[in-house]
Short mmCIF file of C-alpha atoms in Angstrom, two decimals:
data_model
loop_
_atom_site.label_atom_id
_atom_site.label_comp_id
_atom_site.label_asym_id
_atom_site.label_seq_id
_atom_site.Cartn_x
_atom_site.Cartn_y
_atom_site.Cartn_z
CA UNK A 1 13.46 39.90 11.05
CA UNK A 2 16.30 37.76 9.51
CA UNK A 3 15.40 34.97 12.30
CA UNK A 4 11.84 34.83 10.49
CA UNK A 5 13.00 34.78 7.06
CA UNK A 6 15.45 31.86 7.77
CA UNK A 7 12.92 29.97 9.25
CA UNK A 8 10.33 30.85 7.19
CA UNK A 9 12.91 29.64 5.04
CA UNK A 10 13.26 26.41 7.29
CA UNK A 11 9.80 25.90 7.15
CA UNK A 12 9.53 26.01 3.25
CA UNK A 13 12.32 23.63 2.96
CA UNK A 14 10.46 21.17 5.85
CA UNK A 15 7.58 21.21 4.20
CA UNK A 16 8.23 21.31 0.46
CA UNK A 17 11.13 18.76 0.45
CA UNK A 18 9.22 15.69 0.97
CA UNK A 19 6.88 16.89 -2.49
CA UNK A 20 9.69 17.48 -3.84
CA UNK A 21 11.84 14.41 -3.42
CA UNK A 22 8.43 12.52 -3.05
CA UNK A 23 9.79 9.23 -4.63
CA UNK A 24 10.88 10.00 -8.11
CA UNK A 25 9.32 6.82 -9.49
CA UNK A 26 6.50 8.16 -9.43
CA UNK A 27 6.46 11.12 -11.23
CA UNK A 28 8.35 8.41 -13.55
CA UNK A 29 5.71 6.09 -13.59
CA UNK A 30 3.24 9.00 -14.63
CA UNK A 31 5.45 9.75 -17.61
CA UNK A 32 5.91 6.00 -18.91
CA UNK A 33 1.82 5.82 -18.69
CA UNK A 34 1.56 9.49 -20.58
CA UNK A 35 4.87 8.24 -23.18
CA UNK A 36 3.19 4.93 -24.10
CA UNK A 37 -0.04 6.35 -24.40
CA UNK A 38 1.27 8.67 -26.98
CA UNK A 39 2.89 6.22 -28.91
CA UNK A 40 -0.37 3.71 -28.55
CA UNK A 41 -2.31 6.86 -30.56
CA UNK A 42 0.52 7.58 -32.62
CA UNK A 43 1.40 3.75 -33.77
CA UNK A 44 -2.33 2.05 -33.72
CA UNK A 45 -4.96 4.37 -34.48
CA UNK A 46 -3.71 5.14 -38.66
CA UNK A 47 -6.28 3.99 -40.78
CA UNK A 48 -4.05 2.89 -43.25
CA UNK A 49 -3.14 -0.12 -41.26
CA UNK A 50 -4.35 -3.60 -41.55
CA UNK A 51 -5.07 -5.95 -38.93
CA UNK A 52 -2.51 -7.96 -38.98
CA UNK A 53 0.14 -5.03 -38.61
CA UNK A 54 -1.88 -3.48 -36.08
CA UNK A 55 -2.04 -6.78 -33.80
CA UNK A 56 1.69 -6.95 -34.45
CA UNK A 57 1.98 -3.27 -33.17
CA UNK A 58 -0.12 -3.53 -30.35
CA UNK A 59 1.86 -6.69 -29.77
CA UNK A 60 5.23 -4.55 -29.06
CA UNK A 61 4.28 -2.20 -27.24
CA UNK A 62 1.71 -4.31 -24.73
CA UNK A 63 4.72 -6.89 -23.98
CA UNK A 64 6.94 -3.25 -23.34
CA UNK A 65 4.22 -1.46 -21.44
CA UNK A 66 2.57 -4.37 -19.37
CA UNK A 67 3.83 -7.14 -17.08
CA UNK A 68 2.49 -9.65 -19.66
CA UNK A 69 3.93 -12.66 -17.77
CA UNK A 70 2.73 -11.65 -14.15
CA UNK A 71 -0.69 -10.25 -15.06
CA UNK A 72 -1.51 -13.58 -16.91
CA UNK A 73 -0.15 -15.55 -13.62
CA UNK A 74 -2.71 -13.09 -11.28
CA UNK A 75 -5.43 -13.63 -13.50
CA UNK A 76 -5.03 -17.62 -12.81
CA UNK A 77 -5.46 -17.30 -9.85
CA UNK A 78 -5.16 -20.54 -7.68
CA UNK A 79 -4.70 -22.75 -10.51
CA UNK A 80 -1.39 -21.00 -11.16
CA UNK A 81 0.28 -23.52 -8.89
CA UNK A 82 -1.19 -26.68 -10.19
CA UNK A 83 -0.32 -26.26 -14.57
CA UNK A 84 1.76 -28.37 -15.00
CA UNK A 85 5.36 -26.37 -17.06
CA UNK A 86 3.55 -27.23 -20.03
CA UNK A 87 0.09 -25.97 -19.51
CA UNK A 88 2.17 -23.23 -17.69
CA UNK A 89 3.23 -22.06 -21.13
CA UNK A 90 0.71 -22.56 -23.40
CA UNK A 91 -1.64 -20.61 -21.66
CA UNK A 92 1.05 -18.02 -21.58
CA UNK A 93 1.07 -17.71 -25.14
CA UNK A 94 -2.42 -17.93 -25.12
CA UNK A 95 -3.43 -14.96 -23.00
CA UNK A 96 -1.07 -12.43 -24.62
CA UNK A 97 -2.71 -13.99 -28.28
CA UNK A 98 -6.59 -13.40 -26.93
CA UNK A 99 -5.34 -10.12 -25.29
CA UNK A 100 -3.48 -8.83 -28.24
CA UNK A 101 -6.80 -9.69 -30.70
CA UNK A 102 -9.18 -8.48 -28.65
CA UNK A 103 -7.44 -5.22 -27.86
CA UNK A 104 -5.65 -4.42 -31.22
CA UNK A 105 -9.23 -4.39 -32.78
CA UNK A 106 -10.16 -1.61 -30.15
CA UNK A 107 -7.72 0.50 -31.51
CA UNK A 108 -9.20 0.54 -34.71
CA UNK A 109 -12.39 2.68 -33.55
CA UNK A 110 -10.45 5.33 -31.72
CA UNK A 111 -11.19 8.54 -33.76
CA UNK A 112 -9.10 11.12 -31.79
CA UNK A 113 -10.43 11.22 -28.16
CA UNK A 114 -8.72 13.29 -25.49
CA UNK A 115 -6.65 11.19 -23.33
CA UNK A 116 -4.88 13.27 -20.23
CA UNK A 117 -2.31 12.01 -17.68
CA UNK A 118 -3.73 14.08 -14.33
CA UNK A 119 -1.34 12.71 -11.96
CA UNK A 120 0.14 9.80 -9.66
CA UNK A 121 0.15 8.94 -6.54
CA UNK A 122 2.48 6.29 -4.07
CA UNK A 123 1.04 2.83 -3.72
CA UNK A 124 1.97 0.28 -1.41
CA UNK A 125 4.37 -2.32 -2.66
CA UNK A 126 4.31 -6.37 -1.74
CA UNK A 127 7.95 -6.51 -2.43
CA UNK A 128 10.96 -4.56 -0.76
CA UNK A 129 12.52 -4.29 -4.49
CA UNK A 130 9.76 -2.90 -6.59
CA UNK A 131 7.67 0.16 -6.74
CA UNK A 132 3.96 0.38 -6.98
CA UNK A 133 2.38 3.71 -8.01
CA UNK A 134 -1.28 4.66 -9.57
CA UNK A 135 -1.20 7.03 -12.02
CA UNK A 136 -4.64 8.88 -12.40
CA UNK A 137 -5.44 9.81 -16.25
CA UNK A 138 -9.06 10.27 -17.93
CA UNK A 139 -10.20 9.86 -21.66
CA UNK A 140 -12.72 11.18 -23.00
CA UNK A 141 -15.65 9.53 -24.90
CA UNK A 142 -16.91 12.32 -25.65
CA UNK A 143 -16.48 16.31 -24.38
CA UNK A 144 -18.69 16.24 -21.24
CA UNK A 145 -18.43 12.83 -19.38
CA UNK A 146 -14.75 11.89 -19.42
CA UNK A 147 -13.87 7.66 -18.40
CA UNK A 148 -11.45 7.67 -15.05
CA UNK A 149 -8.69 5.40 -16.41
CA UNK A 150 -6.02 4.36 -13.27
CA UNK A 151 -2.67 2.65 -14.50
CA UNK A 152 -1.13 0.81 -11.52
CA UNK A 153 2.44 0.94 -12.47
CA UNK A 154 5.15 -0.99 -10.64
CA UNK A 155 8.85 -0.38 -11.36
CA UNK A 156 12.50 -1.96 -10.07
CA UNK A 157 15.25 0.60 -11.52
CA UNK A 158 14.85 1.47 -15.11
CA UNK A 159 11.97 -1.06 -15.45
CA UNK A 160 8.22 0.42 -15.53
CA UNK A 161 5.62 -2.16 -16.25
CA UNK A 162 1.80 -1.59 -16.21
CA UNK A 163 0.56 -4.52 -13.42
CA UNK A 164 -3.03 -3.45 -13.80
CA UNK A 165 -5.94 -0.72 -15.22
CA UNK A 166 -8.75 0.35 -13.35
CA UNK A 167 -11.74 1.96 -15.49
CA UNK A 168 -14.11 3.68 -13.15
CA UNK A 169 -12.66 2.03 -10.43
CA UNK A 170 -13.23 -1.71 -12.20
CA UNK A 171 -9.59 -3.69 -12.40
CA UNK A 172 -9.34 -5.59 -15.99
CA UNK A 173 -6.54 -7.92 -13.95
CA UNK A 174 -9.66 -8.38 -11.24
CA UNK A 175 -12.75 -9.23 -13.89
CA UNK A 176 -10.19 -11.41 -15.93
CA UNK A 177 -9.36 -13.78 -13.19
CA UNK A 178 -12.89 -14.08 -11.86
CA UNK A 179 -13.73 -15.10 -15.50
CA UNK A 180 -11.33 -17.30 -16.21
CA UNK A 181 -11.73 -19.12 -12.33
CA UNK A 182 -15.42 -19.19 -13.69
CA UNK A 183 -14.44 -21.45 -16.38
CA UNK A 184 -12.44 -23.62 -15.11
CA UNK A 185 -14.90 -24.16 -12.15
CA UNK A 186 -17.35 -25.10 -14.81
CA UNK A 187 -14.99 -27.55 -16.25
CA UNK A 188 -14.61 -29.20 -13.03
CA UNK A 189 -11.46 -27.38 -12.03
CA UNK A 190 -9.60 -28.98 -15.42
CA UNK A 191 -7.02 -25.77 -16.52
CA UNK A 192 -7.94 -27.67 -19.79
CA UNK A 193 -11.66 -26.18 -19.88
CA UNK A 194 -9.85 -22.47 -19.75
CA UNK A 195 -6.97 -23.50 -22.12
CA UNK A 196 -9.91 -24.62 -24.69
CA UNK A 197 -11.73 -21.59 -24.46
CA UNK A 198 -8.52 -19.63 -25.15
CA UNK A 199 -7.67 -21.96 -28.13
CA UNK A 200 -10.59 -20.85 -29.65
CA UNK A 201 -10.43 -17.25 -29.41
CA UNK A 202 -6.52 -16.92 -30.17
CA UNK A 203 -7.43 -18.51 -33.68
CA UNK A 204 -9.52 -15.57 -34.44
CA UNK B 1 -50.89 8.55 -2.68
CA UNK B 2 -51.55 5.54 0.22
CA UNK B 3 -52.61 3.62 -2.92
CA UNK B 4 -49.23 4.39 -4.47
CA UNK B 5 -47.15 2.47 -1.50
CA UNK B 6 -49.25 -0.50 -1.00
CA UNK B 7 -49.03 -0.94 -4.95
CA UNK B 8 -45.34 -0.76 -3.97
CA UNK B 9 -45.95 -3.09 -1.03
CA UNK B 10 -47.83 -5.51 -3.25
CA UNK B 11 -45.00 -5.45 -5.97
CA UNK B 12 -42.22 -6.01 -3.60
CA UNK B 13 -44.15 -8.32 -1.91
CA UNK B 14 -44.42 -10.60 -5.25
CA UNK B 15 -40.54 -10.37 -5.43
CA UNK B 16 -39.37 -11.07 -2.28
CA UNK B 17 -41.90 -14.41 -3.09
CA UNK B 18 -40.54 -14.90 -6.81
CA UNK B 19 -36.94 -14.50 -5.03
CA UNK B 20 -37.09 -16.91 -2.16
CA UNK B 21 -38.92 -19.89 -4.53
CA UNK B 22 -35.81 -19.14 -6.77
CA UNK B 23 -33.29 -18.88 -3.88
CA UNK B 24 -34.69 -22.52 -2.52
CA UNK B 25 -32.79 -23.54 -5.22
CA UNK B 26 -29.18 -24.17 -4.48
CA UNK B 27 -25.85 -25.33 -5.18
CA UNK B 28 -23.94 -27.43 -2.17
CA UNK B 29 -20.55 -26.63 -1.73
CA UNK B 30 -17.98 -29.06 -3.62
CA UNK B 31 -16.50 -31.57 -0.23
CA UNK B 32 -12.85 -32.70 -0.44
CA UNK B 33 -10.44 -30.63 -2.74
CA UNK B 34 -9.17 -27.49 -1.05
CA UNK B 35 -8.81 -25.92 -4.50
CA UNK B 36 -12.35 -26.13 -5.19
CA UNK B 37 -13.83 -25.14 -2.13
CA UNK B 38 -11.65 -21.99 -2.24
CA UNK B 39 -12.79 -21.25 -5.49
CA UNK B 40 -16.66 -21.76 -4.50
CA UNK B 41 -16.06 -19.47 -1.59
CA UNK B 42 -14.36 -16.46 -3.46
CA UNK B 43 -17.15 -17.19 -6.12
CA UNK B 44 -19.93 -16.41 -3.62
CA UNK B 45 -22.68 -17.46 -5.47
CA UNK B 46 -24.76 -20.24 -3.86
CA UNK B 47 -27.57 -20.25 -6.06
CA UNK B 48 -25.45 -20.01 -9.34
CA UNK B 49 -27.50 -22.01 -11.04
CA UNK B 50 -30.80 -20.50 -10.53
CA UNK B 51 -28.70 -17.14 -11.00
CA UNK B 52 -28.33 -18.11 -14.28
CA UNK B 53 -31.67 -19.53 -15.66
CA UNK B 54 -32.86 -16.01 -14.11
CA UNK B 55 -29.82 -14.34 -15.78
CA UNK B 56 -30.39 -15.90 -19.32
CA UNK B 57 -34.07 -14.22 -18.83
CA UNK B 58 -33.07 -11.18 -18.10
CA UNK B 59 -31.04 -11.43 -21.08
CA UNK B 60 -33.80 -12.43 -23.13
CA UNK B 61 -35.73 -9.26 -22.03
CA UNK B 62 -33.32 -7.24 -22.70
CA UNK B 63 -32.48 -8.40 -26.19
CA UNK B 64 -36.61 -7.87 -27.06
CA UNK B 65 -37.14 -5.09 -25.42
CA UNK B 66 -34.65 -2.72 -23.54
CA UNK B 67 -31.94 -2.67 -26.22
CA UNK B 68 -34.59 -2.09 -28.72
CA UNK B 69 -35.61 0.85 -26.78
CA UNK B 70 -32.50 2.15 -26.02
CA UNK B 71 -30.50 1.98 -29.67
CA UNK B 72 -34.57 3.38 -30.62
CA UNK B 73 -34.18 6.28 -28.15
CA UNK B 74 -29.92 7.12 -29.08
CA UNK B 75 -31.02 6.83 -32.60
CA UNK B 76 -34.19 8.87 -33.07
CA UNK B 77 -34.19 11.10 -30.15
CA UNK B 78 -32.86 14.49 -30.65
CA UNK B 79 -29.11 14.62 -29.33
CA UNK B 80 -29.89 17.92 -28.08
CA UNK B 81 -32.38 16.94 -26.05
CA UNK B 82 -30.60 14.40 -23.96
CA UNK B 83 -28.23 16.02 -21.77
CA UNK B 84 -31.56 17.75 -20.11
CA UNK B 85 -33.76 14.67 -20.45
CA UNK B 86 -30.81 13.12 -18.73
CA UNK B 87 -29.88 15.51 -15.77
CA UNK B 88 -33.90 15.42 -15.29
CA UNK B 89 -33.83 11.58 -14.17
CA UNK B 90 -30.18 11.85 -12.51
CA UNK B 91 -31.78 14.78 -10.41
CA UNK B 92 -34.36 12.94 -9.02
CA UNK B 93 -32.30 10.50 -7.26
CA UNK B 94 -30.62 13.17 -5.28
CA UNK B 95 -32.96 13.34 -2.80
CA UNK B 96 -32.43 9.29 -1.92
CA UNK B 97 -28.68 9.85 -2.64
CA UNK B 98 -29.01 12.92 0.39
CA UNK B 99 -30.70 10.84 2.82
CA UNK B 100 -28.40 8.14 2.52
CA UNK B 101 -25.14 10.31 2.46
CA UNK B 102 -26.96 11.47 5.72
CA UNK B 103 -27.56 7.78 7.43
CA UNK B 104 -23.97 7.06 6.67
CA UNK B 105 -22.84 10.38 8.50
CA UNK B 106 -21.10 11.85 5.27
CA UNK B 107 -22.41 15.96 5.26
CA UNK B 108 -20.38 16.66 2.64
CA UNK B 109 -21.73 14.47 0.25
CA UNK B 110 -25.06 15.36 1.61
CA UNK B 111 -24.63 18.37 0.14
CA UNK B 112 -23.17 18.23 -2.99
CA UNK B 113 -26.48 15.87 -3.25
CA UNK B 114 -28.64 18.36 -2.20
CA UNK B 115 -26.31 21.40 -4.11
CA UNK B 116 -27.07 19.32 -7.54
CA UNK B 117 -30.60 18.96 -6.99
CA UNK B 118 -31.35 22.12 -6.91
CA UNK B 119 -28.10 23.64 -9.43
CA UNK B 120 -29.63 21.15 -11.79
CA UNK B 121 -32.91 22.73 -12.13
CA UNK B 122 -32.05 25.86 -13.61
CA UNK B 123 -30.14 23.73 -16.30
CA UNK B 124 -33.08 21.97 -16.74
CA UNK B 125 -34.82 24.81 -18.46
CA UNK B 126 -31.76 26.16 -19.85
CA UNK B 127 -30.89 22.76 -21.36
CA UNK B 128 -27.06 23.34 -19.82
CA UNK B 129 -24.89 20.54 -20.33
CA UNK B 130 -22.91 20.66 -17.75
CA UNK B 131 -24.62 21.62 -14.19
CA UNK B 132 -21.81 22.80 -12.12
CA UNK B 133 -22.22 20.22 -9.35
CA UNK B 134 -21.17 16.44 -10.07
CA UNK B 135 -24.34 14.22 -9.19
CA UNK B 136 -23.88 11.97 -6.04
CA UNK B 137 -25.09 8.29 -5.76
CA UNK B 138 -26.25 6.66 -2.60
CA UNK B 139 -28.29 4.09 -1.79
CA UNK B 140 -29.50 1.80 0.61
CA UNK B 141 -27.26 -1.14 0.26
CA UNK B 142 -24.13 1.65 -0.11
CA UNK B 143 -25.59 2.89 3.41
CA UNK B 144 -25.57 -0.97 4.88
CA UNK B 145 -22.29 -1.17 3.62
CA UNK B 146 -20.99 1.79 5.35
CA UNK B 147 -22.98 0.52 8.61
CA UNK B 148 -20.74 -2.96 8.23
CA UNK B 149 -23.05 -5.58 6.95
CA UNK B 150 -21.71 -7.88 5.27
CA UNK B 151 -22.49 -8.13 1.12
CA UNK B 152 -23.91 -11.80 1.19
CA UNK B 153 -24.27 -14.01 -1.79
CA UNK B 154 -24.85 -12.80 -5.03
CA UNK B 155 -28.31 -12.46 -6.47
CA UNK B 156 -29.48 -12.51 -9.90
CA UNK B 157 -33.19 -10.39 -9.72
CA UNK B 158 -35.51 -11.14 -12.56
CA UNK B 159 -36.08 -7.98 -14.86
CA UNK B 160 -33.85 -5.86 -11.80
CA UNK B 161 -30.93 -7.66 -12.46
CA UNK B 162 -27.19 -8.48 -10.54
CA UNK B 163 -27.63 -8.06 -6.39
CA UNK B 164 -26.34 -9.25 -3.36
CA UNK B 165 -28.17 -9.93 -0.13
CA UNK B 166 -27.04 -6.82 0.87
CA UNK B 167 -28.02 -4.35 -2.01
CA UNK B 168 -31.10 -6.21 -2.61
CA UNK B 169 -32.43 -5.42 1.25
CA UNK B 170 -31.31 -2.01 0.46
CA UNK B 171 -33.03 -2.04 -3.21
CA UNK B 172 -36.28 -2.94 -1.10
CA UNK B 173 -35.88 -0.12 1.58
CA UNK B 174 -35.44 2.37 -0.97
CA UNK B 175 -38.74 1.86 -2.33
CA UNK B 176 -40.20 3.42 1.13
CA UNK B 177 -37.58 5.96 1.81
CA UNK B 178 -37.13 7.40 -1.86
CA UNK B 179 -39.27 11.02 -1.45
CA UNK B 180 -39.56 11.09 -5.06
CA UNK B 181 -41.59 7.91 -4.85
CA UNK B 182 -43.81 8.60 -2.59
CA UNK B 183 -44.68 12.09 -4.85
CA UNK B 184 -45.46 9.45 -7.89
CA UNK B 185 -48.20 6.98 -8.45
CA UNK B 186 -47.42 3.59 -9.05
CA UNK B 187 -47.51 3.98 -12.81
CA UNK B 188 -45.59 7.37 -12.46
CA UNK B 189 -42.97 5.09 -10.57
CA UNK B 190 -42.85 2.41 -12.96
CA UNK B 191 -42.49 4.82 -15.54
CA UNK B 192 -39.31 6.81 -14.07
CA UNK B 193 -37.60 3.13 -13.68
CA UNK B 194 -38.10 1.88 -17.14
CA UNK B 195 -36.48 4.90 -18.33
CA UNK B 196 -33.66 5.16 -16.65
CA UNK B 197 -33.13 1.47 -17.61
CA UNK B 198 -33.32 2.75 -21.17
CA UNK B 199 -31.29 5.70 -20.52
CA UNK B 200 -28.40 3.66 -19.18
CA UNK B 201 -28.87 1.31 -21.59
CA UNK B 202 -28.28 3.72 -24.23
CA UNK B 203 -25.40 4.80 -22.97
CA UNK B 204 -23.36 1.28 -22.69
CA UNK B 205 -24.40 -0.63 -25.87
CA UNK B 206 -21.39 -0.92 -27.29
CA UNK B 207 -19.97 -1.52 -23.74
CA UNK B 208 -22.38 -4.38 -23.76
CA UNK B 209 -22.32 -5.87 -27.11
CA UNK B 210 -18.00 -5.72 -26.84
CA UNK B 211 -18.79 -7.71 -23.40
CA UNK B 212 -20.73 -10.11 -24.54
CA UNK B 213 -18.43 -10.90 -27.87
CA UNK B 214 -15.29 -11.10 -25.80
CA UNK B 215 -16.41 -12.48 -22.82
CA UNK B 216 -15.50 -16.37 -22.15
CA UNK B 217 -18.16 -16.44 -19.66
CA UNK B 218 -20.69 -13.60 -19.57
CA UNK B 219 -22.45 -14.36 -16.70
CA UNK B 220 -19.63 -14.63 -14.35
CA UNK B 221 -17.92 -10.97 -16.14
CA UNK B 222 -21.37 -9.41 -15.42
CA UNK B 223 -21.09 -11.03 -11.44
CA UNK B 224 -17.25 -9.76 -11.30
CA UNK B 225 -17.97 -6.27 -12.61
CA UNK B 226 -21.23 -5.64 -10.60
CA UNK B 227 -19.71 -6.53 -7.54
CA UNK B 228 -16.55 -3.86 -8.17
CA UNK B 229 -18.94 -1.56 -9.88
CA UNK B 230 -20.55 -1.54 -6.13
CA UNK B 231 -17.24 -1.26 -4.51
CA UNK B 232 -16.05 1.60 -6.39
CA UNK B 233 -19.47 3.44 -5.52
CA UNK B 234 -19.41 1.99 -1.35
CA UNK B 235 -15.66 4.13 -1.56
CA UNK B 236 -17.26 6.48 -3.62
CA UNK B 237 -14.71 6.92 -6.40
CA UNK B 238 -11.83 6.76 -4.21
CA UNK B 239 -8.56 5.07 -5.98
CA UNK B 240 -8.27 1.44 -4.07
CA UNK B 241 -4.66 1.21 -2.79
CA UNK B 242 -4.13 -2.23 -2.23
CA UNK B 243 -3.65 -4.67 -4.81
CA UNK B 244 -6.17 -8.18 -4.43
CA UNK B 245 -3.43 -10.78 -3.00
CA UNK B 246 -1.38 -12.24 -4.75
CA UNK B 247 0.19 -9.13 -6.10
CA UNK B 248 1.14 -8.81 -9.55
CA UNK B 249 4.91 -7.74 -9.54
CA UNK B 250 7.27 -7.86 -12.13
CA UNK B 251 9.59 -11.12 -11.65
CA UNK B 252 8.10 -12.42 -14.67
CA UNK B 253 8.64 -9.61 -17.27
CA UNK B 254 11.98 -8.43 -16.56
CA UNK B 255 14.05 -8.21 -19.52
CA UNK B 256 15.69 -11.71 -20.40
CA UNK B 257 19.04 -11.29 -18.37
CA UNK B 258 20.15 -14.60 -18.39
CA UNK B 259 19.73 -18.49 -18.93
CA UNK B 260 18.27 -18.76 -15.29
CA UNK B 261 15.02 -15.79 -16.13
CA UNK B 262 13.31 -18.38 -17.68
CA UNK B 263 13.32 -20.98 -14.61
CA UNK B 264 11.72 -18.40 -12.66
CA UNK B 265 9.13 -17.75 -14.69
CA UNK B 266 8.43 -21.86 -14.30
CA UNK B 267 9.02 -21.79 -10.46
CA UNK B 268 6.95 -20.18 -7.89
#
């Protein structure tokens, strides 16, 4: 009887310890996505705030929560290699400026939706050094039909950065580059043709 | 009834003709830089630029009429009366959606297919909201996907709107196979499409309108998200592990350490 408790014991222990050690980043990962989330409502959503100060907010907290730098590379796609250091940064500055105005302004129509973290799961990483996990969350537009929101969160010791967001299975990162490939196609493969349309929108 | 499917016959007929004059059309594939033949390649769109004469139609028809009817039927029809009117027109594709779960070998989903069609019509009467079973969408070019053809260049239908080869033959086939079709007459038919154009329509206006404002190139966001949209639905709803190459990683955004952070961020 004591053999079958101890390894009914063993068994639990087998079984349960990979859940429970299962890669603490990501159990992390889900509580950076649920944290900033929080803080996104709580910071952007007050009424009382002007545009200006909301863009400024949203500013913070997308350069802390997002991989600002690598999404904007992804999204170049091919033409990454060929900008010149110049282009290289303008068009950094100008994605996180179109990004911030376009998205701030979102903020402003939230009216307290349900947003809920349901879990995360292990993703394969490109890169021996970094951690890649997909934490599962829904919001709700309204009570019955609830958006499936996936945060793919990659992280390197203390350092969790949002690489890319899925909605109903559609990656922003994904749409964003085929866009922006679109245009510069149409302008003959000139990064100057995307860098114009940019200009454009950042001075809105 | 036999009228019914060679009305069918006759109208797919006309746009498998409207489609190929349209198709004859064609771009030819930029010669020399490697750049620019990738990017044509990953693009997949041969006959962009009929695409988008047929696109900026569709666009036009939808500006006249479907968004009219749609912000017509979220604004005046009774908000009570839409989850049933709704679950009434997502019910009747579960008999399509449960032979197709069936052709791709996939009970389970057969089921919960054929376990919503009939859950739902209780709710129906009842007006429930939420019918216990999740609906289940299959369809032909899903099915072909499954079976391993390949997607084939992207196709802008007139009034149907974004395809592929692929979901287009598909689109086509389900006009035979559908059993509610063949229960409807051609009008019936035409009917049950238009509003479930306006239904969905109703549902993504602002989705739409935000889309079009922010988009720099609307035509190519609508090709980008149709195709995923179609993805997501071929893995049906599964989370897609692997990142598109090149990964994003974080060797960019890591918190200024030092002088030499910013050289890598010019490098690679």
């Amino acid at each position: 009887m004591r053999y079958l408790a101890a390894f009914g014991l063993a068994l639990a222990l087998v079984v349960s310890a990979p859940v429970a050690h299962a890669e603490p980043h990501v159990q992390a990962s889900a509580e950076f996505i649920d944290n900033l989330a929080d803080r996104a409502i709580e910071t952007l959503t007050d009424n009382g705030l002007d545009s200006r100060m909301r863009r400024d907010k949203f500013r913070e907290l997308f350069r802390e929560g997002f991989a600002v730098n690598g999404i904007a590379r992804f999204v170049l796609g091919r033409y990454w290699r060929r900008a010149s250091d110049s282009e290289r940064d303008e068009y950094l500055n100008l994605f996180e400026e179109v990004i911030v105005n376009t998205w701030a302004d979102r903020f402003s129509q939230y009216s307290g939706q349900k947003f809920e973290v349901n879990g995360a799961v292990p993703a394969p990483s490109a890169s021996d050094s970094e951690n890649v996990a997909l934490v599962q969350s829904r919001f709700f537009t309204d009570p019955t039909t609830p958006v499936r929101i996936e945060w793919r969160v990659a992280s390197r010791g203390n350092l969790y950065k949002i690489v890319d967001v899925s909605v109903e299975g559609i990656s922003m990162a994904s749409t964003q580059r085929d866009e922006f490939n679109a245009v510069i196609r149409k302008g003959g493969g000139k990064i100057d043709a995307l860098l114009d349309e940019l200009r454009d929108r950042a001075g809105g | 009834m036999s009228n019914s499917v060679s009305g069918f016959k006759s109208l797919r007929f006309a746009v498998a003709l409207t489609l190929m004059g349209v198709l004859s059309a064609c771009t030819t594939p930029p010669s020399g830089d490697a750049d620019a033949r990738a990017a044509y390649e990953e693009a997949n769109d041969p006959f962009e630029p009929a695409n988008r004469l047929v696109f900026s139609a569709n666009v036009m028809v939808d500006q006249l009429v479907l968004q009219p009817a749609a912000v017509t039927y979220r604004d005046l029809f009774p908000d009570a009366l839409k989850p049933p009117v709704q679950n009434f027109f997502t019910n009747l594709f579960m008999p399509l959606s449960f032979i197709h779960a069936m052709l791709q070998g996939d009970t389970d989903r057969a089921e919960q297919a054929a376990a919503r069609f009939f859950t739902a019509l209780p709710t129906l009467l009842l007006a429930n909201t939420m019918p216990e079973q999740d609906p289940v969408f299959e369809d032909g070019g899903q099915t072909l996907a499954v079976w391993g053809f390949e997607e084939g260049p992207y196709v802008m239908l007139p009034l149907l709107g974004p395809s592929s080869v692929r979901d287009t033959t598909g689109t086509i086939a389900d006009f035979f196979l559908d059993p509610v079709g063949w229960l409807l007459s051609t009008e019936a038919s035409i009917g049950r499409a238009a509003a479930n154009a306006t239904l969905t329509r109703s549902r993504n206006l602002e989705q739409v309108r935000d889309l079009q404002a922010n988009s720099l190139d609307y035509y190519a966001a609508v090709r980008s998200l149709y195709r995923q949209q179609r993805e997501a639905l071929i893995r049906n709803g599964a989370s897609e592990p692997i990142q598109p190459a090149p990964t994003i990683g974080l060797e960019l955004d890591e918190p200024p350490a030092g002088p030499e952070n910013k050289e890598t961020a010019a490098g690679n």
